């Protein structure tokens, strides 16, 4: 039985179809989950895709964290279920307290859509578990508020526990410690600003997002087996 | 215009139902008192248009003659509301009254055309059950006044035109024109326009995949912000902006209605700017006063509106749908009724407002953004409401479709005194009271059509004789080249250009190349390519030849990504039509475009005319912008890049010299205009046959590369690796084309045999650069197709070297390229 991944759609989300297609390329059966859902039955993993949930009003993710689906996403995560937040999804996860830190406006105060070189700096997460540390990947970023910040103590914790899973080779947005993606203490909740689904097909110029998405699907299969 | 048979009329049952319908009370009230309409003195007190009644029409942008025409149509004097409706609908922007006469000369039909000009957007058949909708618009004057909101609402408006056809908007392109950047106001405009496109387009979830950037002093007081959008749909979802079915409901979807944007089309878009726009960062007097006429956009509202409307169409819940753009409800209700040949009853009190105390005329002419008008049957209304609730989109019944003909007009027509077409009546009520009653088509279709005086500019002959080709000396070719390099990535890095995973070639390429795919679009391996092109410096010299050369360039751009051109849309940006020289430019442009389209067998399926682009009496250069859409049969691989791979040969395809005494014409070239300040002379001519041979040859070579092989084994790798790189030669000539290829890959070249600065910088059309490691094969295949081809150099090294003309390092080239835009626009914060 194939792995079933739910892709959460808030009003204003716009990467749901892209993410769904890339997950299917990675071997999953993906379905869209409307933000008012309060049950996640039969899902092996949940992805919060990119976009502008609730218009990014107030600040990115600040309203989305109150959508009904977030309660069940939190319980799913607490139970060890793999949860991935991409871009706006990462912002939502930090606002919801499922990941530490916050994402603030880019250095330079401009939107940035460009390819970014990333380095896998920890394999201790559901997103990077199949990728060797030190591997370089080219995956586009597409954000206005992508500069990761956290306090010194959190940063030390993240570093010590090898929870910074992806770093920029050339920092495009001013993120502290070049952080592009982090995970929670258990490694089952991951957020990253780059869009792996945009590097999922040779026609798009890069397939470097696929090892990450395949790792997520495989991790979800483990949950499934359990 | 042809409409596929699958667009069905509403079911007859819907028309004969008699059970109570969920209409607002106001709509079922008894007939109003006609006195209110026949006595012009009995103006509703609350209207709030405080002007001398005798001169009101003038303040609404109507002439005395136009008022006379309205009185003849109605058989009485219009009241204030009605006058306001005619004011916006008969504006230049909505009625094309100065240009319609000329636009008729454009060819508009073709095998692939499903919907031509006149609807919300044009639609072509792309094969495999997929249709492509396309439209181009301008948002020039709003952007001149409030660049962020002006540009943002330009994007919002064109998206609505696309999804009104049932198409999912898939990509936007933005041709932009500003004054030189050494003026602080221009930097403010660029910053604002780019941030407007970025914030709205990114957030609403439609990628911006390309555009154009032109600087010329003529745009200093009147920048141009054009926007093109394409969308895709399953052919059977195609829907038209026409109302039908008596008793059907007119449903207003989306945002509330406020006072923003009132008079946008008339006072703002259809008049020039008087006061200057000079001064650092601020704005001039002419602009300030018009600021309240600019609308304000909300991309989140639009995103939900797109999803709700496409879901309504998918569920078959909509009979007809129309966007609310310029002239708001006045335009939407009259157009949708006129196209359908029906009447409409609208109750302005049922329109959700965002502020109290709005008069009926304000509600009808408000240009509040993010609204759509849908015609639905009473039976489906509950389902419509339910679906809209899910997407958090407001839906309000504001009227009904009627079969009423306007009686007084009918009478006039039967007596033979009325020259006007009879259509349904547009009756506007405010609760019980009828506040306006006019024939719908008189607003939409009966605007006057002007045959404005045309005069070739004085000095035309003298200007043509002032040609720079022979008289300008060579100078420093390297310095001239560096001055012309411009890296637009500072702009497009601010646009999401990748959403939907369709962007195979994005901004910075010759043309955008997209997979023809998207949510709800039938699966296929097809691709669609789009380019926007313009060359005001050519059109200023000779609008007729200029626009033909622009079309030729667009087709060459499409060939570079392997696409076969399918259709053209045009955005005709000109100055004040009351200047006979401007009308001459417009007329010449239309003729030039019509001739070129016929020669190249392309229809013009839609367009937009933007007039009164002037500031302090100075008209802009004639600026027709062409959008050309092309199709790719099978898109499995990326086309050859704009690049000079180390060690490959550089091959120039096409004729290297023009016939006659000017083999390397420089009139109208970027070199002459930008480097030498020479704006006059004679343009190169175009050999249509040779151009078609060239673009056909390159187009099919590239198409072979992107298609890959037939068999499963071959499918994963391109069959034909003959080409390593491709780029068309256009603005700045061979020099800029080669430099752009060198910059893309950071690899230099050694080119020999170029005949002086004239061949280096001429913009002679019909030339394309290719790089290959198999130049003999390429040249012989070109010869067999009747296309001249010559190896002019070899790629490699870290210097850009053209024998006896240019010798500079790639580093120096890159510095000029990157510095031209980014350095001037970048904030100190970013440099830190």
Short mmCIF file of C-alpha atoms in Angstrom, two decimals, chain B residues 568-780:
data_model
loop_
_atom_site.label_atom_id
_atom_site.label_comp_id
_atom_site.label_asym_id
_atom_site.label_seq_id
_atom_site.Cartn_x
_atom_site.Cartn_y
_atom_site.Cartn_z
CA UNK B 568 -0.97 38.04 -31.68
CA UNK B 569 -2.40 40.44 -29.11
CA UNK B 570 -1.48 44.11 -29.21
CA UNK B 571 -1.35 46.89 -26.66
CA UNK B 572 -1.27 50.15 -28.58
CA UNK B 573 0.17 52.86 -26.35
CA UNK B 574 0.02 56.27 -27.96
CA UNK B 575 -0.21 59.94 -27.14
CA UNK B 576 -3.15 62.30 -27.45
CA UNK B 577 -5.52 61.22 -30.26
CA UNK B 578 -6.60 64.83 -30.67
CA UNK B 579 -3.14 65.43 -32.13
CA UNK B 580 -3.37 64.50 -35.84
CA UNK B 581 0.25 63.27 -35.76
CA UNK B 582 -0.64 60.76 -33.06
CA UNK B 583 -3.58 59.51 -35.12
CA UNK B 584 -1.21 59.16 -38.06
CA UNK B 585 1.08 57.03 -35.90
CA UNK B 586 -1.87 54.90 -34.80
CA UNK B 587 -3.20 54.47 -38.32
CA UNK B 588 0.22 53.63 -39.75
CA UNK B 589 0.80 51.15 -36.93
CA UNK B 590 -2.48 49.38 -37.59
CA UNK B 591 -1.70 49.16 -41.30
CA UNK B 592 1.82 47.94 -40.65
CA UNK B 593 0.61 45.32 -38.21
CA UNK B 594 -2.19 44.22 -40.53
CA UNK B 595 0.24 43.83 -43.45
CA UNK B 596 2.77 41.94 -41.37
CA UNK B 597 0.13 39.66 -39.86
CA UNK B 598 -1.21 38.80 -43.28
CA UNK B 599 2.28 38.12 -44.63
CA UNK B 600 3.13 35.95 -41.63
CA UNK B 601 -0.35 34.41 -41.47
CA UNK B 602 -1.14 35.41 -37.92
CA UNK B 603 -4.41 36.78 -36.52
CA UNK B 604 -4.63 39.63 -34.02
CA UNK B 605 -7.07 38.10 -31.58
CA UNK B 606 -7.24 40.76 -28.93
CA UNK B 607 -5.80 43.98 -27.78
CA UNK B 608 -5.99 47.18 -25.91
CA UNK B 609 -5.56 50.79 -26.88
CA UNK B 610 -4.12 53.28 -24.42
CA UNK B 611 -4.29 56.89 -25.58
CA UNK B 612 -3.56 60.23 -23.97
CA UNK B 613 -0.13 59.07 -22.88
CA UNK B 614 1.31 62.53 -22.70
CA UNK B 615 2.75 64.83 -20.15
CA UNK B 616 2.77 68.62 -20.37
CA UNK B 617 1.69 68.41 -23.99
CA UNK B 618 4.46 66.01 -25.07
CA UNK B 619 3.25 62.74 -26.51
CA UNK B 620 5.13 59.52 -25.84
CA UNK B 621 6.83 57.77 -28.74
CA UNK B 622 4.39 55.47 -30.52
CA UNK B 623 4.64 52.28 -28.45
CA UNK B 624 2.79 49.30 -29.82
CA UNK B 625 3.57 46.29 -27.63
CA UNK B 626 2.96 42.93 -29.23
CA UNK B 627 2.31 39.75 -27.33
CA UNK B 628 2.70 36.64 -29.44
CA UNK B 629 1.77 33.19 -28.27
CA UNK B 630 3.30 30.10 -29.84
CA UNK B 631 2.72 26.41 -29.43
CA UNK B 632 5.10 23.50 -28.95
CA UNK B 633 3.77 20.10 -29.93
CA UNK B 634 5.82 18.06 -27.48
CA UNK B 635 7.87 19.49 -24.64
CA UNK B 636 10.04 16.88 -22.94
CA UNK B 637 13.43 18.56 -22.79
CA UNK B 638 14.81 22.00 -22.23
CA UNK B 639 15.67 23.95 -25.37
CA UNK B 640 19.29 24.98 -26.01
CA UNK B 641 20.21 27.83 -23.67
CA UNK B 642 21.34 31.35 -24.51
CA UNK B 643 24.97 30.33 -24.14
CA UNK B 644 28.44 30.02 -25.67
CA UNK B 645 29.67 26.59 -24.56
CA UNK B 646 33.47 26.41 -24.53
CA UNK B 647 34.83 25.19 -27.84
CA UNK B 648 31.66 25.39 -29.91
CA UNK B 649 31.40 27.29 -33.16
CA UNK B 650 29.33 30.46 -33.36
CA UNK B 651 27.10 30.40 -36.43
CA UNK B 652 25.15 33.39 -37.71
CA UNK B 653 22.00 32.44 -39.56
CA UNK B 654 20.24 34.81 -41.95
CA UNK B 655 21.40 37.42 -44.40
CA UNK B 656 24.34 39.41 -43.07
CA UNK B 657 23.77 42.40 -45.32
CA UNK B 658 20.78 44.27 -46.65
CA UNK B 659 20.36 44.80 -50.37
CA UNK B 660 20.93 48.31 -51.71
CA UNK B 661 23.28 51.07 -50.71
CA UNK B 662 22.93 50.57 -46.95
CA UNK B 663 24.13 47.01 -46.26
CA UNK B 664 24.28 47.64 -42.49
CA UNK B 665 21.55 50.16 -41.68
CA UNK B 666 21.79 51.90 -38.31
CA UNK B 667 18.68 54.13 -38.40
CA UNK B 668 16.58 53.51 -35.27
CA UNK B 669 19.17 51.18 -33.74
CA UNK B 670 19.90 51.26 -30.01
CA UNK B 671 23.44 52.25 -30.95
CA UNK B 672 22.29 55.30 -32.92
CA UNK B 673 19.61 56.35 -30.41
CA UNK B 674 21.23 55.55 -27.08
CA UNK B 675 24.91 55.93 -27.85
CA UNK B 676 24.81 58.73 -30.42
CA UNK B 677 21.52 60.51 -29.70
CA UNK B 678 20.45 60.07 -33.34
CA UNK B 679 16.71 59.39 -33.40
CA UNK B 680 16.06 59.80 -37.12
CA UNK B 681 16.88 58.05 -40.36
CA UNK B 682 15.55 55.02 -42.21
CA UNK B 683 14.69 51.60 -40.80
CA UNK B 684 15.84 48.32 -42.31
CA UNK B 685 13.21 46.53 -44.36
CA UNK B 686 11.83 43.09 -43.82
CA UNK B 687 11.83 40.20 -46.29
CA UNK B 688 8.89 38.14 -45.04
CA UNK B 689 9.78 35.07 -47.09
CA UNK B 690 13.34 35.01 -45.82
CA UNK B 691 12.14 35.61 -42.26
CA UNK B 692 9.72 32.70 -42.43
CA UNK B 693 12.46 30.43 -43.83
CA UNK B 694 14.82 31.40 -41.02
CA UNK B 695 12.35 31.12 -38.15
CA UNK B 696 10.87 27.95 -39.61
CA UNK B 697 14.33 26.36 -39.81
CA UNK B 698 15.42 27.35 -36.29
CA UNK B 699 11.98 26.68 -34.84
CA UNK B 700 11.90 23.14 -36.16
CA UNK B 701 15.49 22.41 -35.08
CA UNK B 702 14.73 23.53 -31.54
CA UNK B 703 11.35 21.79 -31.58
CA UNK B 704 13.22 18.57 -32.39
CA UNK B 705 15.49 19.12 -29.42
CA UNK B 706 12.67 19.73 -26.96
CA UNK B 707 10.56 16.85 -28.27
CA UNK B 708 13.25 14.20 -27.92
CA UNK B 709 12.89 10.80 -29.52
CA UNK B 710 9.89 8.70 -30.38
CA UNK B 711 10.77 5.51 -28.57
CA UNK B 712 10.77 4.96 -24.85
CA UNK B 713 14.55 4.65 -24.80
CA UNK B 714 15.10 7.82 -26.78
CA UNK B 715 12.51 9.70 -24.84
CA UNK B 716 14.76 10.44 -21.93
CA UNK B 717 17.38 12.22 -23.92
CA UNK B 718 17.16 14.73 -26.72
CA UNK B 719 17.60 13.11 -30.10
CA UNK B 720 19.12 16.06 -31.83
CA UNK B 721 22.04 17.61 -30.03
CA UNK B 722 23.05 19.66 -33.02
CA UNK B 723 22.49 22.91 -31.11
CA UNK B 724 24.36 23.95 -27.96
CA UNK B 725 23.03 27.49 -27.78
CA UNK B 726 20.60 29.83 -29.51
CA UNK B 727 19.76 33.53 -29.32
CA UNK B 728 18.12 35.94 -31.71
CA UNK B 729 19.83 39.14 -32.83
CA UNK B 730 17.71 42.17 -31.92
CA UNK B 731 18.22 45.43 -30.00
CA UNK B 732 21.91 46.36 -29.94
CA UNK B 733 22.61 44.03 -32.87
CA UNK B 734 25.22 41.33 -33.06
CA UNK B 735 27.28 42.97 -30.31
CA UNK B 736 24.60 42.79 -27.63
CA UNK B 737 23.36 39.35 -28.75
CA UNK B 738 26.86 37.85 -28.52
CA UNK B 739 27.53 39.60 -25.21
CA UNK B 740 24.31 38.27 -23.70
CA UNK B 741 25.31 34.76 -24.74
CA UNK B 742 28.75 35.24 -23.25
CA UNK B 743 27.31 36.59 -19.99
CA UNK B 744 24.81 33.77 -19.59
CA UNK B 745 27.56 31.17 -19.30
CA UNK B 746 30.52 33.32 -18.33
CA UNK B 747 32.38 32.10 -21.41
CA UNK B 748 34.00 34.44 -23.93
CA UNK B 749 34.37 34.21 -27.68
CA UNK B 750 36.57 35.12 -30.61
CA UNK B 751 34.60 36.45 -33.55
CA UNK B 752 36.15 37.49 -36.85
CA UNK B 753 35.12 39.05 -40.15
CA UNK B 754 32.55 41.50 -38.77
CA UNK B 755 32.38 44.48 -41.15
CA UNK B 756 33.12 47.32 -38.78
CA UNK B 757 30.89 48.94 -36.19
CA UNK B 758 28.04 49.03 -38.68
CA UNK B 759 27.67 45.27 -38.89
CA UNK B 760 28.39 44.99 -35.17
CA UNK B 761 25.48 47.25 -34.16
CA UNK B 762 23.00 47.09 -37.04
CA UNK B 763 19.56 45.78 -36.12
CA UNK B 764 18.98 44.24 -39.52
CA UNK B 765 16.14 41.75 -38.92
CA UNK B 766 15.99 37.99 -39.56
CA UNK B 767 19.23 36.89 -37.93
CA UNK B 768 19.70 34.24 -35.25
CA UNK B 769 22.91 33.10 -33.54
CA UNK B 770 23.49 29.41 -32.91
CA UNK B 771 26.35 27.57 -31.28
CA UNK B 772 27.25 24.03 -32.28
CA UNK B 773 30.11 21.58 -32.40
CA UNK B 774 28.88 20.33 -35.77
CA UNK B 775 28.99 23.51 -37.82
CA UNK B 776 29.40 21.82 -41.22
CA UNK B 777 26.26 19.80 -40.69
CA UNK B 778 24.36 22.81 -39.40
CA UNK B 779 25.42 25.01 -42.32
CA UNK B 780 24.54 22.43 -44.91
#
